PDB file of C-alpha atoms in Angstrom:
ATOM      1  CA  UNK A   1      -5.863  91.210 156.547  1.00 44.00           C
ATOM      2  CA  UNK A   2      -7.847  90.011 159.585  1.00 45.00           C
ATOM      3  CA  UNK A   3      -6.650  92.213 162.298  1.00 54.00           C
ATOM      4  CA  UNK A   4      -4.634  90.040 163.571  1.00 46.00           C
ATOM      5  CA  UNK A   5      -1.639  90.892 165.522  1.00 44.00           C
ATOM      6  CA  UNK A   6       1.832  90.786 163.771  1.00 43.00           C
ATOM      7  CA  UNK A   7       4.281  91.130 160.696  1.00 40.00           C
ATOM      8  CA  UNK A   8       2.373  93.264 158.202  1.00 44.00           C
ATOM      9  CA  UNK A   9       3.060  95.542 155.098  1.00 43.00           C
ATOM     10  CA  UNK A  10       2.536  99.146 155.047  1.00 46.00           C
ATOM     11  CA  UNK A  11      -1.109  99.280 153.478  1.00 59.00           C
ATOM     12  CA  UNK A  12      -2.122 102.382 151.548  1.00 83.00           C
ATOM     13  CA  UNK A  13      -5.610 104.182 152.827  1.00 83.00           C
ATOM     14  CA  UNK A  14      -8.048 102.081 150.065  1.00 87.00           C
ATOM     15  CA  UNK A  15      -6.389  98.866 150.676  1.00 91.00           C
ATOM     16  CA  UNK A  16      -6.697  99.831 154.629  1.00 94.00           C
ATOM     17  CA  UNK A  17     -10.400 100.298 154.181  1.00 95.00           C
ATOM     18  CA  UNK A  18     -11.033  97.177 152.562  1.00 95.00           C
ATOM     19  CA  UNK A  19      -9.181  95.187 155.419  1.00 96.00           C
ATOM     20  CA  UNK A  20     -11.472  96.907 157.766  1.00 97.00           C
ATOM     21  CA  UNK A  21     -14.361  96.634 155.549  1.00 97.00           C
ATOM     22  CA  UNK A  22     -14.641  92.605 156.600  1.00 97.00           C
ATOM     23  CA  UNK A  23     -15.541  93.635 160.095  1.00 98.00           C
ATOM     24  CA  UNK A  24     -18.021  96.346 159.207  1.00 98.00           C
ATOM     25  CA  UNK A  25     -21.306  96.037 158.789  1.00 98.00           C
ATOM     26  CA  UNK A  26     -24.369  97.813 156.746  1.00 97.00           C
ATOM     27  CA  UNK A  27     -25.744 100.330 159.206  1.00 96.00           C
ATOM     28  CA  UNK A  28     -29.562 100.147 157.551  1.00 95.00           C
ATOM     29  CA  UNK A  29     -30.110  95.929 157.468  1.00 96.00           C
ATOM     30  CA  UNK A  30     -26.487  94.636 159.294  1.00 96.00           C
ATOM     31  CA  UNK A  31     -25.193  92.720 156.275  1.00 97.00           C
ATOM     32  CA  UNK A  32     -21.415  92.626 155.063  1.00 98.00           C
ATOM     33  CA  UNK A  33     -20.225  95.347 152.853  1.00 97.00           C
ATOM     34  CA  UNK A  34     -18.154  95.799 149.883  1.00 96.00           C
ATOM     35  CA  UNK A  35     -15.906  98.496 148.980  1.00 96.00           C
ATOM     36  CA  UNK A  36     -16.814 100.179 145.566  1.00 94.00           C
ATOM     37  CA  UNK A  37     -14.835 102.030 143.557  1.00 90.00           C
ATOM     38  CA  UNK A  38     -16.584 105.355 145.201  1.00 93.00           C
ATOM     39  CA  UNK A  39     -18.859 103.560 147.550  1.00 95.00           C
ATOM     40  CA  UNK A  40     -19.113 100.903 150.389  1.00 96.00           C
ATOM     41  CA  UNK A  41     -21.963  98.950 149.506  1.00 96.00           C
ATOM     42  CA  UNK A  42     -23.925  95.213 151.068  1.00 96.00           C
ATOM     43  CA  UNK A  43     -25.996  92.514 149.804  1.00 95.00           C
ATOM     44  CA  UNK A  44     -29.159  94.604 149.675  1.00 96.00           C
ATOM     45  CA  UNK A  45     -27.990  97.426 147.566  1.00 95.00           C
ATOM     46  CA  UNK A  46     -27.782 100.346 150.527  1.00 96.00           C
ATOM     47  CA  UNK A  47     -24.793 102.239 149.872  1.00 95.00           C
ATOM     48  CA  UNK A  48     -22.424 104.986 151.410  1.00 96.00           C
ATOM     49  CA  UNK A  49     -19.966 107.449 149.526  1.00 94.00           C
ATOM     50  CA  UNK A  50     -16.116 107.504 150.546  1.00 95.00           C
ATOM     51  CA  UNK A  51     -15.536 110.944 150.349  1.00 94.00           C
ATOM     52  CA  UNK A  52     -12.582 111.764 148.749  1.00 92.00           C
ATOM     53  CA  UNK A  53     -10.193 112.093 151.689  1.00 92.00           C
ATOM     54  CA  UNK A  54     -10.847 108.364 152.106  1.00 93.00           C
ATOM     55  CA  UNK A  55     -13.903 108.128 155.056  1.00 95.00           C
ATOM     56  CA  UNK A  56     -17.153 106.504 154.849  1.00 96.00           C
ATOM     57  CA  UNK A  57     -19.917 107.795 156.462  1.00 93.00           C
ATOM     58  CA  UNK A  58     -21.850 105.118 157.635  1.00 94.00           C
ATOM     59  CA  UNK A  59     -24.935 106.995 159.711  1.00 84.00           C
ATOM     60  CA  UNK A  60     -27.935 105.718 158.083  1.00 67.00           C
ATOM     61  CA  UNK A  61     -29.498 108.868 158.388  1.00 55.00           C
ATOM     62  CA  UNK A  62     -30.363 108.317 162.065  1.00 54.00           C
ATOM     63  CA  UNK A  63     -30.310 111.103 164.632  1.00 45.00           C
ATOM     64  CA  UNK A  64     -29.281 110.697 168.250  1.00 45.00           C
ATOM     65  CA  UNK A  65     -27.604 112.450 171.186  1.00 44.00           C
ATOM     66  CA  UNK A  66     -24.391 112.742 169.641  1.00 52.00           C
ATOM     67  CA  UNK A  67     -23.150 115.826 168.170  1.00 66.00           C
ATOM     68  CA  UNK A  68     -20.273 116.167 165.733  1.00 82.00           C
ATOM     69  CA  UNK A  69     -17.397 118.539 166.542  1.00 91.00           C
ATOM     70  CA  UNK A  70     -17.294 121.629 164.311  1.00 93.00           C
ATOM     71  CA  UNK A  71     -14.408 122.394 162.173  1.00 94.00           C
ATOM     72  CA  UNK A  72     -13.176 124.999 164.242  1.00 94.00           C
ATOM     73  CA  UNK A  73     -13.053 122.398 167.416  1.00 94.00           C
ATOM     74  CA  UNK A  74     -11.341 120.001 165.406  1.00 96.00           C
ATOM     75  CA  UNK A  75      -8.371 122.524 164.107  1.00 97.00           C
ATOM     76  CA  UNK A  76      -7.585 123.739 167.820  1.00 96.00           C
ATOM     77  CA  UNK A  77      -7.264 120.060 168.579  1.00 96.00           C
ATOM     78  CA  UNK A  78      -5.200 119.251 165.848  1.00 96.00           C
ATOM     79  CA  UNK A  79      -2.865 122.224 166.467  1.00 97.00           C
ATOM     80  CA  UNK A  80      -2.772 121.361 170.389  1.00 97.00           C
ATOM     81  CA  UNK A  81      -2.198 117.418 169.714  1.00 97.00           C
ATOM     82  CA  UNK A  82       0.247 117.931 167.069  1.00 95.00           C
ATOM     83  CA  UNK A  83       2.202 120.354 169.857  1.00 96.00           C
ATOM     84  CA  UNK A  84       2.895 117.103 171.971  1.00 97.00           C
ATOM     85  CA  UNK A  85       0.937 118.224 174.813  1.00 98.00           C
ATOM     86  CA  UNK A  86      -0.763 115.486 175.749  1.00 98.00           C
ATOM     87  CA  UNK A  87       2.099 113.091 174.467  1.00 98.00           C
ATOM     88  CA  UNK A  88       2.028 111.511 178.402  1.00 98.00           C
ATOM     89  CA  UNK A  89      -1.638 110.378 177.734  1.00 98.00           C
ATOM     90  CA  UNK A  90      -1.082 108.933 174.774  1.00 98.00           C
ATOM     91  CA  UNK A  91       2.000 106.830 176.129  1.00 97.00           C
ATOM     92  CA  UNK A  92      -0.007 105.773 178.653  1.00 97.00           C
ATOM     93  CA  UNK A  93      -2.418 104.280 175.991  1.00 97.00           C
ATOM     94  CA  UNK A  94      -0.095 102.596 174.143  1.00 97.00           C
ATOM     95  CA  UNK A  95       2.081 100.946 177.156  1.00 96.00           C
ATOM     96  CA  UNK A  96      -1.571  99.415 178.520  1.00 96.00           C
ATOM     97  CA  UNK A  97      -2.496  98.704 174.648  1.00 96.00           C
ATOM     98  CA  UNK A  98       0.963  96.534 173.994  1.00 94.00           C
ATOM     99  CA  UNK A  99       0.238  95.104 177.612  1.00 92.00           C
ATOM    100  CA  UNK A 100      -3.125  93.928 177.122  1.00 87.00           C
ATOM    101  CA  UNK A 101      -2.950  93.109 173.631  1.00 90.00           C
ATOM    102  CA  UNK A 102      -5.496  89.674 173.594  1.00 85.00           C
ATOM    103  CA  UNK A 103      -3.317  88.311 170.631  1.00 89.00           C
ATOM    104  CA  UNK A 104      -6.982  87.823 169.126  1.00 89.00           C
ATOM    105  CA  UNK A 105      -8.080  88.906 165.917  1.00 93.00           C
ATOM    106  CA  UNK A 106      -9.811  91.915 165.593  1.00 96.00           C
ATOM    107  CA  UNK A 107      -9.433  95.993 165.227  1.00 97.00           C
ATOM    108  CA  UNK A 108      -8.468  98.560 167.499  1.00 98.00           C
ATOM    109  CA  UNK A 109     -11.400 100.606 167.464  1.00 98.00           C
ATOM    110  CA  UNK A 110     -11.389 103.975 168.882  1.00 98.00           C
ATOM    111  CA  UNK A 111     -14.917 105.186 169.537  1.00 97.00           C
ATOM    112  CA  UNK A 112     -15.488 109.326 169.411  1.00 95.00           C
ATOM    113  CA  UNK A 113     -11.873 108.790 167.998  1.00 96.00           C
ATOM    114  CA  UNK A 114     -11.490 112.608 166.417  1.00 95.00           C
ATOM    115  CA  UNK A 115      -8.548 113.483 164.272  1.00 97.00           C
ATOM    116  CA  UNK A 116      -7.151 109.905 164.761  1.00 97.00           C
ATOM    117  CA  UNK A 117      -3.959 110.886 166.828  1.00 98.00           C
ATOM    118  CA  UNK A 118      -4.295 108.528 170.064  1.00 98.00           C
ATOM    119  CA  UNK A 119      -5.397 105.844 167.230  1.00 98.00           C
ATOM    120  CA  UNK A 120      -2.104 106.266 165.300  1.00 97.00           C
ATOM    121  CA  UNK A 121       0.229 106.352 168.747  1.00 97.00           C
ATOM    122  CA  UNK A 122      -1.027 102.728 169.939  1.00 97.00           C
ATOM    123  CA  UNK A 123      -1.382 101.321 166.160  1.00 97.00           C
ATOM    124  CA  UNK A 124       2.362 102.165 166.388  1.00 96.00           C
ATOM    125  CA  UNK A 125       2.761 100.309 169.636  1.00 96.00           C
ATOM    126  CA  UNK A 126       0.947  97.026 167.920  1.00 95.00           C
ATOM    127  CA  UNK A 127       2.405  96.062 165.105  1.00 88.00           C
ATOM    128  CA  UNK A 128       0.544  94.360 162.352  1.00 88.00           C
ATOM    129  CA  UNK A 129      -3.429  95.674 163.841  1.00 95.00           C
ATOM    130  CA  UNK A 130      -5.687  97.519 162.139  1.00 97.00           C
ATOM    131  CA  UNK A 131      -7.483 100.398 163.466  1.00 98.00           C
ATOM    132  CA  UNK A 132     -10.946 101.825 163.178  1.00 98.00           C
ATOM    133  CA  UNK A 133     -11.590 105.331 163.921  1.00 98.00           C
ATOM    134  CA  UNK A 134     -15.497 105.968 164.506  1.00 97.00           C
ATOM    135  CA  UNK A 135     -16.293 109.910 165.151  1.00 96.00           C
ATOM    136  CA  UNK A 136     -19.624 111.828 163.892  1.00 94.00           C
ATOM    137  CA  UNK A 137     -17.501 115.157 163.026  1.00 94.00           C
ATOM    138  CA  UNK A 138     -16.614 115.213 159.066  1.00 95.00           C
ATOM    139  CA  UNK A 139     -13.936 117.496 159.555  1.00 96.00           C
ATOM    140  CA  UNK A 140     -12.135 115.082 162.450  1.00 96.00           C
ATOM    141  CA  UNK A 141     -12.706 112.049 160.152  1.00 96.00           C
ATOM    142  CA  UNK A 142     -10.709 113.925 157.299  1.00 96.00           C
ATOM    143  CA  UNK A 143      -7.678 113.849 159.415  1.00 96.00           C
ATOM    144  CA  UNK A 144      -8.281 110.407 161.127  1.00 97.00           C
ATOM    145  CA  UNK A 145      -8.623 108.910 157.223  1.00 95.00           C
ATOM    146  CA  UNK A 146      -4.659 109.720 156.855  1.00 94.00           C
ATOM    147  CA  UNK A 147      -3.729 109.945 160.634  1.00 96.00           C
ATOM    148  CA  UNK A 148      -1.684 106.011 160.427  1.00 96.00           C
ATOM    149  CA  UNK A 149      -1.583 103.566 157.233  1.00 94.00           C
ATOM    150  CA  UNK A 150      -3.159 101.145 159.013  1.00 96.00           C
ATOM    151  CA  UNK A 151      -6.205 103.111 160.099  1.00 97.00           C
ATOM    152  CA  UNK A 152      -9.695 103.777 158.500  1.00 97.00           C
ATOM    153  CA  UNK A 153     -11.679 106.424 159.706  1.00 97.00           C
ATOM    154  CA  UNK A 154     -15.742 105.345 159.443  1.00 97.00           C
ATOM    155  CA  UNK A 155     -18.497 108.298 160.209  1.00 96.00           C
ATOM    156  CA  UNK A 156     -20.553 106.943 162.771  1.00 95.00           C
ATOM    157  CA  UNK A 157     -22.229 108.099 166.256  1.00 93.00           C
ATOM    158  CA  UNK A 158     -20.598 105.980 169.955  1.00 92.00           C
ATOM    159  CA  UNK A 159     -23.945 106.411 171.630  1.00 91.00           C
ATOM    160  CA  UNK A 160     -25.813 104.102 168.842  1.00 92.00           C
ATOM    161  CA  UNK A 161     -25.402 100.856 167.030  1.00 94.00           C
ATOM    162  CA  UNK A 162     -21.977 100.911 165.910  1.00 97.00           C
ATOM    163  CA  UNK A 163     -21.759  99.404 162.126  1.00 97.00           C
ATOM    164  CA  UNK A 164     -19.349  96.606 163.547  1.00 98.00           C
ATOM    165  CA  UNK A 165     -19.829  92.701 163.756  1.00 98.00           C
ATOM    166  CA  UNK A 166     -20.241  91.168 166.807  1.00 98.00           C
ATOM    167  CA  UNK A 167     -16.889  90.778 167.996  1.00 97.00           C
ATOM    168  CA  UNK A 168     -14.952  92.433 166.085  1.00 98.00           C
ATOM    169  CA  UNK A 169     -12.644  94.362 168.204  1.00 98.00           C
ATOM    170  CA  UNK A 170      -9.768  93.085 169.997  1.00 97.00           C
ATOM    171  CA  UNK A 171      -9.545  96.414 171.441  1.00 97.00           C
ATOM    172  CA  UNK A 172     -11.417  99.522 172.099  1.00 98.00           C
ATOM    173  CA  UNK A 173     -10.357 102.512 172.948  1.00 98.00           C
ATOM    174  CA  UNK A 174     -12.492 105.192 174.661  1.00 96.00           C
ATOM    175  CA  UNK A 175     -10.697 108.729 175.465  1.00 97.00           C
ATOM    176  CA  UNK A 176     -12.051 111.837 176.985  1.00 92.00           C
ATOM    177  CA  UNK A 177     -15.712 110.811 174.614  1.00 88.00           C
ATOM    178  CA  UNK A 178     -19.127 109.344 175.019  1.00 87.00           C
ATOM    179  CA  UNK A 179     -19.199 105.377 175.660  1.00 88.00           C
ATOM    180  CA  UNK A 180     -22.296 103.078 174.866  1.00 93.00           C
ATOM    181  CA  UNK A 181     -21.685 100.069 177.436  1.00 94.00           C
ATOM    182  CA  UNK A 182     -23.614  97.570 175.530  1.00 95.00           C
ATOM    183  CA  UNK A 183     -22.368  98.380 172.214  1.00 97.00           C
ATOM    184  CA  UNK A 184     -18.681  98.336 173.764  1.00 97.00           C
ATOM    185  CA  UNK A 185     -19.825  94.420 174.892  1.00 96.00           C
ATOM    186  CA  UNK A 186     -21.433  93.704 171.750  1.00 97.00           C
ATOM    187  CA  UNK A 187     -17.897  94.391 169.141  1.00 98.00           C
ATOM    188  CA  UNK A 188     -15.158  93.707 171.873  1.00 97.00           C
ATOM    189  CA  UNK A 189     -13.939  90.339 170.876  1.00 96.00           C
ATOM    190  CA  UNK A 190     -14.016  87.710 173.770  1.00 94.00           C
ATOM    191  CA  UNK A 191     -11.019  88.188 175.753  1.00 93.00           C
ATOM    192  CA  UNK A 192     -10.846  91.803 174.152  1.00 95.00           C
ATOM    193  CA  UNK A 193      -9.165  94.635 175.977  1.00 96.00           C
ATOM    194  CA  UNK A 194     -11.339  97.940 176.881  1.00 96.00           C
ATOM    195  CA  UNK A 195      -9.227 101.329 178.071  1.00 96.00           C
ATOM    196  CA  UNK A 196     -10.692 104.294 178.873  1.00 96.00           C
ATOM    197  CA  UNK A 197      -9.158 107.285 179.448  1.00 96.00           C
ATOM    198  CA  UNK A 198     -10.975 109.965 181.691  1.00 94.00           C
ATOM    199  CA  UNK A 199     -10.265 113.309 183.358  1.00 93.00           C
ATOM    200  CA  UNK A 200      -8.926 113.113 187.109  1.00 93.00           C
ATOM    201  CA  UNK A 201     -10.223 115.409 189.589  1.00 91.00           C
ATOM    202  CA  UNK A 202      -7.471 118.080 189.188  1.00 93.00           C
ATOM    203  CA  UNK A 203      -7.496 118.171 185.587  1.00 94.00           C
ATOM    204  CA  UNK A 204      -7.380 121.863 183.847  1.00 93.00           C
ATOM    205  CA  UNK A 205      -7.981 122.744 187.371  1.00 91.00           C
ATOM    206  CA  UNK A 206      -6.601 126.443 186.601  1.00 91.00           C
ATOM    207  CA  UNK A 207      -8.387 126.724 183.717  1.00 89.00           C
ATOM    208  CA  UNK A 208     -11.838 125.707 185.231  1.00 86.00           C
ATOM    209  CA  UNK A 209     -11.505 128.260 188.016  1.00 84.00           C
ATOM    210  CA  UNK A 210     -10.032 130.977 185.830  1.00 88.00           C
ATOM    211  CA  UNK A 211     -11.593 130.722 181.992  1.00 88.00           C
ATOM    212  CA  UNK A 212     -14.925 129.210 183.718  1.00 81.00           C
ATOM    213  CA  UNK A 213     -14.653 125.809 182.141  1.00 81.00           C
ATOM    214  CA  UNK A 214     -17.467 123.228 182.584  1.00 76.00           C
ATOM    215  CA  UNK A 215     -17.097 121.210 185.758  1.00 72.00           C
ATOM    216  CA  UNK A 216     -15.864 117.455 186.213  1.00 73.00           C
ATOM    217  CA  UNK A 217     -18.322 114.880 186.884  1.00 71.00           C
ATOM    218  CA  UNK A 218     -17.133 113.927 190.654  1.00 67.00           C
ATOM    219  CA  UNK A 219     -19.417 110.455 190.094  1.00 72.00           C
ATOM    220  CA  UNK A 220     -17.248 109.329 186.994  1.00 69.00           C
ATOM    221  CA  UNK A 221     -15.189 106.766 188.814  1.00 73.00           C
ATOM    222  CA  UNK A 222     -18.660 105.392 190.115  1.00 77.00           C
ATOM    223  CA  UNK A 223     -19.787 105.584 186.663  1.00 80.00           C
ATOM    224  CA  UNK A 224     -17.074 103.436 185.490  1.00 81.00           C
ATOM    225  CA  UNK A 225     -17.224 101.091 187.896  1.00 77.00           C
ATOM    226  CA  UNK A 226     -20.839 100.287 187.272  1.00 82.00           C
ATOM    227  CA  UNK A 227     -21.066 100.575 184.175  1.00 81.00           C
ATOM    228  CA  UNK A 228     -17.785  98.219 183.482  1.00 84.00           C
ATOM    229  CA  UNK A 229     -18.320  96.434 186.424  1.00 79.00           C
ATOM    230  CA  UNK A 230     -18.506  92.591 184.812  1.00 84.00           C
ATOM    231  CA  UNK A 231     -15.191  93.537 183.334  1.00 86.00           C
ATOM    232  CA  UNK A 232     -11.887  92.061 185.036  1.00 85.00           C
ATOM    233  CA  UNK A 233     -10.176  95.773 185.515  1.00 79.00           C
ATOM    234  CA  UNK A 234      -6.526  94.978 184.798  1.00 82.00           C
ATOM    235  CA  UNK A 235      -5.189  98.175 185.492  1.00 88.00           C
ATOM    236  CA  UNK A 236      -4.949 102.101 186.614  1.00 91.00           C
ATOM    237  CA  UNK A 237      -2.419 103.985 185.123  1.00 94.00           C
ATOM    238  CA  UNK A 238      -2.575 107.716 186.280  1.00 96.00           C
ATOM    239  CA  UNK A 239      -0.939 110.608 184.224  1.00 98.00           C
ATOM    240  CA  UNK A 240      -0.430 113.997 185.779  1.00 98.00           C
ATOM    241  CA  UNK A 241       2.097 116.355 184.751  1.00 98.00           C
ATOM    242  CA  UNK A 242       2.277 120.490 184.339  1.00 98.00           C
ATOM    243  CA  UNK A 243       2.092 122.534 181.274  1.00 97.00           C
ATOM    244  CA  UNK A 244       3.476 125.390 180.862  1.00 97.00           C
ATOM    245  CA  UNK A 245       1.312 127.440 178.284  1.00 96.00           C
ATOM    246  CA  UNK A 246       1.544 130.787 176.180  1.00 95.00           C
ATOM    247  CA  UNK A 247      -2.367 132.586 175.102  1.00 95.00           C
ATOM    248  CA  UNK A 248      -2.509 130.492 171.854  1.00 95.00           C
ATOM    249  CA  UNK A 249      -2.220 127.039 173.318  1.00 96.00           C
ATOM    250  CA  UNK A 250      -4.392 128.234 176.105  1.00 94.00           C
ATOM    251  CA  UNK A 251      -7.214 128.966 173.640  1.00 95.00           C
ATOM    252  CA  UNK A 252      -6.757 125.827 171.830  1.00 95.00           C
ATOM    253  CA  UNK A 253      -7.310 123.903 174.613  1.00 95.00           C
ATOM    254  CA  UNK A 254     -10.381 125.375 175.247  1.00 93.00           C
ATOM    255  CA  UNK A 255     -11.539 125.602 171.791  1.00 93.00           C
ATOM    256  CA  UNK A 256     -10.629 121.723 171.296  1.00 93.00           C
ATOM    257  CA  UNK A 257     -13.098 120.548 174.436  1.00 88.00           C
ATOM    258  CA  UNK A 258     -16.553 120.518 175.571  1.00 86.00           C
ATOM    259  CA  UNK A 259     -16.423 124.229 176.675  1.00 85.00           C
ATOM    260  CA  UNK A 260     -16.668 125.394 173.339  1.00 83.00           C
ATOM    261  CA  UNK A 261     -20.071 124.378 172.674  1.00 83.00           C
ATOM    262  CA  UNK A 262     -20.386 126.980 176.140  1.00 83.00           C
ATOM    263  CA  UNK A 263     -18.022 129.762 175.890  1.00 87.00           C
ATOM    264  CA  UNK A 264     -18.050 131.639 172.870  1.00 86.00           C
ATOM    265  CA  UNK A 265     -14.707 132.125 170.557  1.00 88.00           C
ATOM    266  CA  UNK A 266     -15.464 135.827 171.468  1.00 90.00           C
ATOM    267  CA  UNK A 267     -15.980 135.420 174.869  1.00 90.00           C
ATOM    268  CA  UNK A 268     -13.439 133.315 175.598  1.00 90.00           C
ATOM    269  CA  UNK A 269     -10.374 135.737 173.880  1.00 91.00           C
ATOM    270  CA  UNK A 270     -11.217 138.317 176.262  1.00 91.00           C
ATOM    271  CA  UNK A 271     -11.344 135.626 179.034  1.00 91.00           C
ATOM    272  CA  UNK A 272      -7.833 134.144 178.312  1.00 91.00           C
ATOM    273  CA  UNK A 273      -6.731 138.259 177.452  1.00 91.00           C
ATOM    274  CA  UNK A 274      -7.509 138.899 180.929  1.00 91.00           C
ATOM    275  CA  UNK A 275      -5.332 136.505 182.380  1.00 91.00           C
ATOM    276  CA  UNK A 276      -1.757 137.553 183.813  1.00 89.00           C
ATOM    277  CA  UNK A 277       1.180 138.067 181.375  1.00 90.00           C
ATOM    278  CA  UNK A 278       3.753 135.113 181.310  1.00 92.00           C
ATOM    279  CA  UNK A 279       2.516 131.259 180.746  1.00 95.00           C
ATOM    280  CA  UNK A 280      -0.029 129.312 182.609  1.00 94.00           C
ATOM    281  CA  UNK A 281       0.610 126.656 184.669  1.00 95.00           C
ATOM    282  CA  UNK A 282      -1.909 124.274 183.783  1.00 95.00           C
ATOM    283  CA  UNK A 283      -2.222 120.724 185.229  1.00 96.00           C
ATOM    284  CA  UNK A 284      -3.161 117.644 183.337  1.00 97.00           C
ATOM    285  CA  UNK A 285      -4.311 114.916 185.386  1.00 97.00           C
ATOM    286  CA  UNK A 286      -5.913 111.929 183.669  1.00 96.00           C
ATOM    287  CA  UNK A 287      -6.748 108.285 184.783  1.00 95.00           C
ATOM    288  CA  UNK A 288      -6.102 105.666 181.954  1.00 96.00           C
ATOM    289  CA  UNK A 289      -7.888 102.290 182.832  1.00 94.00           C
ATOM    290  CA  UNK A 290      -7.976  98.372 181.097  1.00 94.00           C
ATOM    291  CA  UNK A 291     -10.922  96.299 181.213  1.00 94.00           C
ATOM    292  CA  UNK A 292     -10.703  92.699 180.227  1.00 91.00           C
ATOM    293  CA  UNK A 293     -13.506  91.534 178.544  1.00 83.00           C
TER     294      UNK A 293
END
């Protein structure tokens, strides 16, 4: 399978990672690979395990700024996802996904993609694409390997070379995570689709002024807009809706984010103890934009 857009069977997860395997590339010297029967391997003999929940790390050894997400992040976000919370987002995802669908061949590649679940919602929206997920945690990329038949989950870091040919996606998605401009340029296919899903100003509002949270960056629309800003932007979807949410969820959704690498678990029970009885009120307000390459 190429990627391309229609009528396709239900592939199992090794057949899935050999159909993505055509678009990825060998992270140490860029050449094709080949999927072993325990390794993906190119031309020049450097090879990578699959692990045996089915993802390939594909890091070369190289360090950079990005930092994996620990297990314990990655099981309050599975728990929190899997609870439908932020269901709305990933609508709004999928309904600018089928919209802006190039019809060109290529993967949906989701870049700091996690546990796979906004993946798997638009993979369901297009039928007959592939997906990529690319995330540095292991523990995320053992649930993204089995989070949608059509999806393989490839350990990699957004902020460096991605192990992708040249054009290679037809679209990328890029939620709540880091984004590497010229890397997004270098894979989207021509004609490809970028969306990009960020926090609004107002989002976890209650949270940030009661728990402590980390701040929003008030320049991120400017970011955007400079950093995408020899894209054709297509579209601005906005998604803002209330939660309603008992001490458990509460934590998760702190526990899942950035805040957890600055509040510790300790620290933040008593925070969320402290809080009044009853459920939170906590708003979710989240811009979901399409670029056109």
């Amino acid at each position: 399978m190429s990627g391309r857009p229609g009528s396709a069977p239900v592939l199992d997860r090794r057949r899935t990672l050999e159909a993505v395997a055509a678009h990825v590339r060998c992270p140490v010297c860029a050449g094709p690979v080949a999927v072993g029967d325990d390794q993906v391997t190119c031309g020049r003999g450097h090879s990578f395990n699959i692990a045996r929940q089915g993802y390939v790390s594909l890091t070369s050894g190289k360090g950079g700024p990005g930092t994996g997400d620990s297990a314990a992040m990655v099981l309050a976000r599975d728990r929190f996802l899997c609870g439908g919370h932020y269901r709305p987002v990933a609508d709004a995802l999928s309904a600018l996904a089928s919209r802006g669908d190039p019809g060109v061949p290529g993967l949906v590649l989701d870049l700091a993609g996690g546990t796979g679940y906004y993946l798997a919602q638009v993979l369901d929206a297009l039928d007959g694409r592939l997906g990529a997920c690319v995330d540095l945690s292991a523990p995320a990329l053992r649930r993204a390997a089995r989070a949608h038949p059509r999806a393989a989950a490839l350990g990699a870091d957004a902020w460096q070379r991605l192990p992708l040919a040249d054009g290679s996606a037809a679209l990328v998605l890029s939620v709540f995570g880091p984004r590497n401009p010229a890397e997004i340029r270098r894979v989207l296919a021509p004609g490809g689709t970028l969306i990009v899903a960020t926090p609004g100003p107002e989002h976890l509002a209650e949270l940030r002024r009661s728990l402590g949270l980390i701040g929003i960056d008030e320049r991120k629309s400017a970011r955007l807009a400079e950093a995408y800003g020899d894209y054709a932007s297509t579209a601005v979807r906005p998604v803002r809706y209330e939660l309603r949410l008992g001490r458990d969820e509460l934590t998760d959704l702190v526990a899942m984010g950035p805040s957890a690498r600055h509040i510790a678990a300790g620290d933040l029970a008593v925070r969320v103890a402290a809080l009044p009885p009853g459920p939170v009120t906590v708003t979710v307000d989240v811009e979901v934009r399409s670029y056109l390459g």
